[in-house]
Short mmCIF file of C-alpha atoms in Angstrom, two decimals:
data_model
loop_
_atom_site.label_atom_id
_atom_site.label_comp_id
_atom_site.label_asym_id
_atom_site.label_seq_id
_atom_site.Cartn_x
_atom_site.Cartn_y
_atom_site.Cartn_z
CA UNK N 114 84.14 46.02 198.99
CA UNK N 115 87.29 46.29 196.80
CA UNK N 116 89.23 49.61 196.46
CA UNK N 117 87.74 50.47 192.97
CA UNK N 118 84.39 50.01 194.12
CA UNK N 119 84.97 52.01 197.30
CA UNK N 120 86.19 54.81 195.22
CA UNK N 121 83.41 54.69 192.78
CA UNK N 122 80.97 54.82 195.64
CA UNK N 123 81.45 58.73 195.75
CA UNK N 124 80.47 59.51 192.28
CA UNK N 125 77.35 58.46 190.39
CA UNK N 126 75.06 59.27 187.58
CA UNK N 127 72.10 59.84 189.85
CA UNK N 128 70.24 62.85 188.68
CA UNK N 129 73.21 63.81 186.39
CA UNK N 130 73.02 65.31 182.94
CA UNK N 131 72.56 62.84 180.16
CA UNK N 132 72.60 64.07 176.65
CA UNK N 133 72.10 62.44 173.20
CA UNK N 134 73.68 64.76 170.62
CA UNK N 135 73.30 64.40 166.98
CA UNK N 136 75.43 67.08 164.82
CA UNK N 137 76.39 68.26 161.64
CA UNK N 138 79.58 69.94 161.16
CA UNK N 139 80.69 72.59 162.01
CA UNK N 140 79.80 72.63 165.64
CA UNK N 141 81.37 72.78 168.90
CA UNK N 142 80.39 71.84 172.58
CA UNK N 143 81.72 73.84 175.43
CA UNK N 144 81.79 71.89 178.89
CA UNK N 145 81.43 74.42 181.55
CA UNK N 146 79.57 72.30 184.42
CA UNK N 147 83.01 71.68 186.50
CA UNK N 148 81.49 68.36 186.96
CA UNK N 149 84.01 65.81 188.66
CA UNK N 150 83.88 63.57 185.62
CA UNK N 151 82.42 63.78 182.35
CA UNK N 152 82.09 60.97 179.97
CA UNK N 153 81.62 61.16 176.03
CA UNK N 154 80.82 58.04 174.07
CA UNK N 155 81.05 58.47 170.32
CA UNK N 156 78.29 56.68 168.54
CA UNK N 157 79.11 58.12 164.98
CA UNK N 158 81.41 60.30 163.50
CA UNK N 159 84.05 61.95 165.62
CA UNK N 160 85.74 65.16 166.86
CA UNK N 161 88.52 66.72 168.70
CA UNK N 162 88.70 67.39 172.41
CA UNK N 163 90.47 70.86 173.31
CA UNK N 164 91.78 70.34 176.76
CA UNK N 165 92.38 73.16 179.22
CA UNK N 166 96.25 72.76 179.00
CA UNK N 167 96.05 73.12 175.35
CA UNK N 168 96.21 69.47 174.40
CA UNK N 169 94.20 68.04 171.68
CA UNK N 170 92.77 64.59 171.65
CA UNK N 171 91.01 63.04 168.67
CA UNK N 172 88.07 60.70 169.13
CA UNK N 173 86.18 58.56 166.78
CA UNK N 174 83.32 56.09 166.74
CA UNK N 175 83.45 53.62 169.47
CA UNK N 176 85.73 55.85 171.68
CA UNK N 177 84.71 56.57 175.10
CA UNK N 178 86.27 59.36 176.64
CA UNK N 179 86.43 60.35 180.52
CA UNK N 180 87.65 64.07 181.23
CA UNK N 181 88.41 64.99 184.80
CA UNK N 182 86.87 68.14 186.04
CA UNK N 183 86.50 70.96 187.06
CA UNK N 184 88.14 73.08 184.45
CA UNK N 185 86.39 73.99 181.11
CA UNK N 186 87.07 72.08 177.97
CA UNK N 187 85.65 71.82 174.29
CA UNK N 188 84.59 69.19 171.97
CA UNK N 189 84.63 70.42 168.30
CA UNK N 190 84.01 68.74 165.10
CA UNK N 191 87.12 67.32 163.11
CA UNK N 192 87.44 70.10 160.62
CA UNK N 193 86.77 73.11 163.01
CA UNK N 194 88.81 75.32 165.27
CA UNK N 195 87.56 77.66 167.68
CA UNK N 196 87.85 80.86 165.67
CA UNK N 197 85.67 79.55 162.84
CA UNK N 198 81.89 80.16 162.79
CA UNK N 199 79.91 77.20 163.97
CA UNK N 200 76.83 76.12 165.93
CA UNK N 201 77.79 76.11 169.42
CA UNK N 202 76.32 74.48 172.32
CA UNK N 203 77.05 74.68 176.23
CA UNK N 204 76.60 72.34 178.95
CA UNK N 205 76.36 74.15 182.00
CA UNK N 206 73.53 72.51 184.09
CA UNK N 207 75.59 72.01 187.27
CA UNK N 208 76.82 75.67 187.41
CA UNK N 209 75.39 77.87 190.28
CA UNK N 210 73.90 80.54 187.65
CA UNK N 211 72.91 77.87 185.03
CA UNK N 212 69.54 78.62 183.19
CA UNK N 213 68.86 74.96 182.39
CA UNK N 214 67.99 72.31 184.88
CA UNK N 215 68.99 68.51 184.82
CA UNK N 216 65.34 67.79 183.47
CA UNK N 217 66.01 70.25 180.67
CA UNK N 218 68.93 68.21 179.16
CA UNK N 219 68.29 64.74 180.83
CA UNK N 220 67.80 62.26 178.30
CA UNK N 221 67.04 64.68 175.71
CA UNK N 222 68.30 64.39 171.93
CA UNK N 223 69.57 67.65 170.48
CA UNK N 224 71.72 68.96 167.89
CA UNK N 225 71.53 70.83 164.66
CA UNK N 226 70.44 68.04 162.25
CA UNK N 227 68.50 64.77 163.00
CA UNK N 228 70.61 62.77 160.64
CA UNK N 229 73.98 64.55 161.63
CA UNK N 230 77.22 62.74 160.88
CA UNK N 231 78.21 62.76 164.52
CA UNK N 232 76.31 61.24 167.41
CA UNK N 233 77.30 61.44 171.03
CA UNK N 234 76.20 60.31 174.46
CA UNK N 235 77.40 62.81 177.24
CA UNK N 236 77.13 62.08 180.83
CA UNK N 237 78.18 64.60 183.48
CA UNK N 238 78.56 62.93 186.80
CA UNK N 239 77.73 64.50 190.13
CA UNK N 240 79.79 63.87 193.30
CA UNK N 241 78.32 62.79 196.51
CA UNK N 242 80.44 64.46 198.99
CA UNK N 243 84.18 64.33 199.02
CA UNK N 244 84.79 60.52 198.70
CA UNK N 245 85.29 60.88 194.84
CA UNK N 246 88.54 63.00 195.28
CA UNK N 247 90.27 59.73 195.93
CA UNK N 248 89.20 58.40 192.52
CA UNK N 249 90.17 61.77 190.83
CA UNK N 250 93.70 61.46 192.14
CA UNK N 251 94.05 58.00 190.43
CA UNK N 252 93.03 59.29 186.99
CA UNK N 253 94.97 61.27 184.26
CA UNK N 254 93.27 64.49 183.09
CA UNK N 255 91.64 62.61 180.11
CA UNK N 256 91.52 58.97 179.28
CA UNK N 257 90.18 57.11 176.08
CA UNK N 258 89.04 53.45 175.59
CA UNK N 259 87.89 52.12 172.46
CA UNK N 260 84.60 50.08 172.41
CA UNK N 261 82.93 47.82 169.83
CA UNK N 262 80.40 49.22 167.49
CA UNK N 263 77.77 46.83 169.08
CA UNK N 264 78.28 48.80 172.37
CA UNK N 265 77.40 52.09 170.29
CA UNK N 266 74.28 50.57 168.73
CA UNK N 267 73.00 49.59 172.17
CA UNK N 268 73.69 52.82 173.92
CA UNK N 269 72.07 54.84 171.05
CA UNK N 270 68.96 52.68 171.21
CA UNK N 271 68.89 53.32 175.13
CA UNK N 272 69.34 56.89 174.64
CA UNK N 273 66.49 57.17 171.91
CA UNK N 274 64.21 55.26 174.46
CA UNK N 275 65.13 58.04 177.17
CA UNK N 276 64.37 60.77 174.87
CA UNK N 277 60.81 59.71 174.71
CA UNK N 278 60.59 60.31 178.44
CA UNK N 279 58.79 57.05 179.08
CA UNK N 280 58.47 55.92 182.77
CA UNK N 281 61.73 55.02 184.24
CA UNK N 282 63.87 56.44 181.23
CA UNK N 283 66.27 58.81 183.41
CA UNK N 284 66.63 56.01 185.91
CA UNK N 285 67.71 53.69 182.94
CA UNK N 286 70.21 56.26 181.60
CA UNK N 287 71.45 56.78 185.27
CA UNK N 288 72.06 53.07 185.79
CA UNK N 289 73.51 52.79 182.28
CA UNK N 290 76.12 55.41 182.88
CA UNK N 291 77.05 54.14 185.95
CA UNK N 292 77.68 50.70 184.37
CA UNK N 293 79.60 52.55 181.44
CA UNK N 294 81.83 54.39 184.00
CA UNK N 295 82.63 51.18 185.84
CA UNK N 296 83.31 49.23 182.69
CA UNK N 297 85.44 52.25 181.06
CA UNK N 298 87.51 52.85 184.21
CA UNK N 299 88.16 49.03 184.78
CA UNK N 300 89.22 48.59 181.17
CA UNK N 301 91.53 51.52 181.43
CA UNK N 302 93.14 50.40 184.73
CA UNK N 303 93.66 47.01 183.27
CA UNK N 304 95.26 48.45 179.89
CA UNK N 305 97.44 50.73 181.97
CA UNK N 306 99.61 47.91 183.13
CA UNK N 307 102.38 49.04 185.41
CA UNK N 308 101.19 52.62 185.12
CA UNK N 309 98.05 51.52 186.89
CA UNK N 310 97.87 52.50 190.70
CA UNK N 311 99.37 49.96 192.92
CA UNK N 312 96.27 49.28 194.77
CA UNK N 313 94.59 48.30 191.54
CA UNK N 314 97.69 46.02 190.44
CA UNK N 315 97.40 44.31 193.90
CA UNK N 316 93.66 43.04 193.17
CA UNK N 317 95.21 40.54 190.66
CA UNK N 318 97.96 39.35 193.12
CA UNK N 319 97.25 36.14 194.73
CA UNK N 320 98.78 36.94 197.99
CA UNK N 321 97.61 40.55 198.43
CA UNK N 322 94.26 40.54 197.11
CA UNK N 323 92.62 38.43 199.91
CA UNK N 324 94.20 40.50 202.65
CA UNK N 325 93.08 43.85 200.90
CA UNK N 326 89.62 42.41 200.25
CA UNK N 327 89.26 41.67 204.10
CA UNK N 328 90.53 45.01 205.01
CA UNK N 329 88.20 47.00 202.94
CA UNK N 330 85.36 44.72 204.00
CA UNK N 331 86.04 45.38 207.80
CA UNK N 332 88.16 48.67 208.00
CA UNK N 333 86.95 49.02 211.70
CA UNK N 334 88.95 45.91 212.84
CA UNK N 335 92.23 46.48 214.53
CA UNK N 336 94.36 45.13 211.76
CA UNK N 337 98.03 44.03 212.22
CA UNK N 338 100.48 42.79 209.59
CA UNK N 339 100.06 39.37 211.13
CA UNK N 340 96.43 39.30 210.69
CA UNK N 341 96.47 40.35 207.17
CA UNK N 342 99.03 37.63 206.50
CA UNK N 343 96.84 35.21 207.90
CA UNK N 344 94.14 36.38 205.46
CA UNK N 345 96.44 35.87 202.69
CA UNK N 346 97.62 32.56 204.00
CA UNK N 347 101.37 33.37 204.14
CA UNK N 348 103.74 34.30 206.77
CA UNK N 349 104.30 37.81 208.23
CA UNK N 350 107.44 38.14 206.83
CA UNK N 351 106.55 37.00 203.20
CA UNK N 352 103.59 39.22 203.25
CA UNK N 353 105.26 42.35 204.41
CA UNK N 354 108.00 42.02 201.81
CA UNK N 355 105.37 41.26 199.04
CA UNK N 356 103.09 44.05 200.09
CA UNK N 357 105.93 46.66 200.15
CA UNK N 358 107.22 45.48 196.78
CA UNK N 359 103.86 45.89 194.90
CA UNK N 360 102.35 48.81 196.76
CA UNK N 361 105.36 50.77 197.40
CA UNK N 362 104.77 51.14 201.08
CA UNK N 363 104.66 48.86 204.15
CA UNK N 364 101.11 47.29 205.09
CA UNK N 365 100.33 49.52 208.03
CA UNK N 366 101.28 52.72 206.19
CA UNK N 367 98.78 51.91 203.39
CA UNK N 368 96.05 51.18 206.18
CA UNK N 369 96.69 54.37 207.62
CA UNK N 370 96.26 56.28 204.59
CA UNK N 371 93.19 54.58 203.68
CA UNK N 372 91.62 55.21 207.15
CA UNK N 373 92.70 58.88 206.85
CA UNK N 374 91.07 59.25 203.48
CA UNK N 375 87.93 57.58 204.94
CA UNK N 376 87.96 59.66 207.90
CA UNK N 377 88.06 62.88 205.90
CA UNK N 378 85.08 61.79 203.86
CA UNK N 379 83.23 61.02 207.16
CA UNK N 380 84.26 64.29 208.74
CA UNK N 381 83.14 66.37 205.54
CA UNK N 382 79.96 64.33 204.65
CA UNK N 383 78.30 63.22 207.95
CA UNK N 384 77.39 64.32 211.20
CA UNK N 385 79.09 61.33 212.89
CA UNK N 386 80.83 62.29 216.33
CA UNK N 387 84.66 61.96 216.39
CA UNK N 388 84.25 58.96 218.60
CA UNK N 389 81.86 57.19 215.97
CA UNK N 390 84.35 58.02 213.11
CA UNK N 391 87.30 56.84 215.01
CA UNK N 392 85.57 53.51 215.70
CA UNK N 393 84.50 53.03 212.12
CA UNK N 394 88.02 53.47 210.84
CA UNK N 395 89.72 51.26 213.23
CA UNK N 396 90.78 53.42 216.28
CA UNK N 397 89.79 52.11 219.89
CA UNK N 398 88.97 55.71 220.91
CA UNK N 399 88.67 59.30 219.87
CA UNK N 400 91.91 60.30 221.58
CA UNK N 401 94.07 57.87 219.61
CA UNK N 402 92.20 58.70 216.31
CA UNK N 403 92.69 62.52 216.81
CA UNK N 404 96.35 62.14 217.48
CA UNK N 405 96.84 59.97 214.37
CA UNK N 406 94.79 62.44 212.36
CA UNK N 407 96.50 65.45 213.39
CA UNK N 408 99.96 63.59 212.85
CA UNK N 409 98.87 62.93 209.33
CA UNK N 410 96.77 65.83 208.11
CA UNK N 411 98.24 68.45 210.17
CA UNK N 412 95.21 69.58 211.91
CA UNK N 413 92.64 68.01 214.40
CA UNK N 414 89.50 66.16 213.16
CA UNK N 415 87.36 68.99 214.50
CA UNK N 416 89.40 71.63 212.97
CA UNK N 417 89.37 69.83 209.57
CA UNK N 418 85.69 69.52 209.86
CA UNK N 419 85.02 73.05 210.46
CA UNK N 420 87.27 74.00 207.47
CA UNK N 421 85.54 71.65 205.13
CA UNK N 422 82.13 72.57 206.03
CA UNK N 423 82.54 76.40 206.10
#
């Protein structure tokens, strides 16, 4: 498993809110779900994102937007401001006191005008445990990718099918949203160039990519710099120098960071014993793992588990 696939494993569209909105101005949508990620694809028309920090981002046809949660944000029509009268909508199906359910909005076409000038697909993603936090740390508060109009036509057809609530329609939209999230993030990382995270840039590096693929496929192995260099097919010295230059830290520092992140997820989201977790992240015994975890996280594994599950 490559690093991006590993990060995406913690956030899925499974059972998430999926909406097909068709709107005529003036309108506003208030997003209060606190979802880790919200994705909006503009099929027709456009609007303006009003972000929690006061920033504004115009979006138009073919744009796919990913907004990092959990703060409330708005999407308004292009001529609207929040102090003008308009039709208001709120997406809050993940909130603890929400009146709606996932089934109420999932796959439904809604809005104030069936032939409205603006049409959107909105997907609010659920997190499965704490693994998604690593992905969120790699993303800006909002990112925008422009797609071709043929993608919009295809998505709107799929959403219209889901609105009929035919057999498998929700599963279809879930899978489409998962696919769209992967494609959008991959495109954004590719376009980010030197601004992309180092672990993503390394996937295109002919020396580092084989070694990182081997590590992420078998993190329980007792990896050394020499073993990673062997996977890369270069000398230990060349590999260590190249790794530090591209990744900004030595190989074993990176491996330890990944292992500690994975250990946090396992401690928070599973009932596995400390010994089992130690083995799965590459430590020979629970004692060595516990010492390393406390050194890097400031608390013992058992204390971290108690705090994260309280």
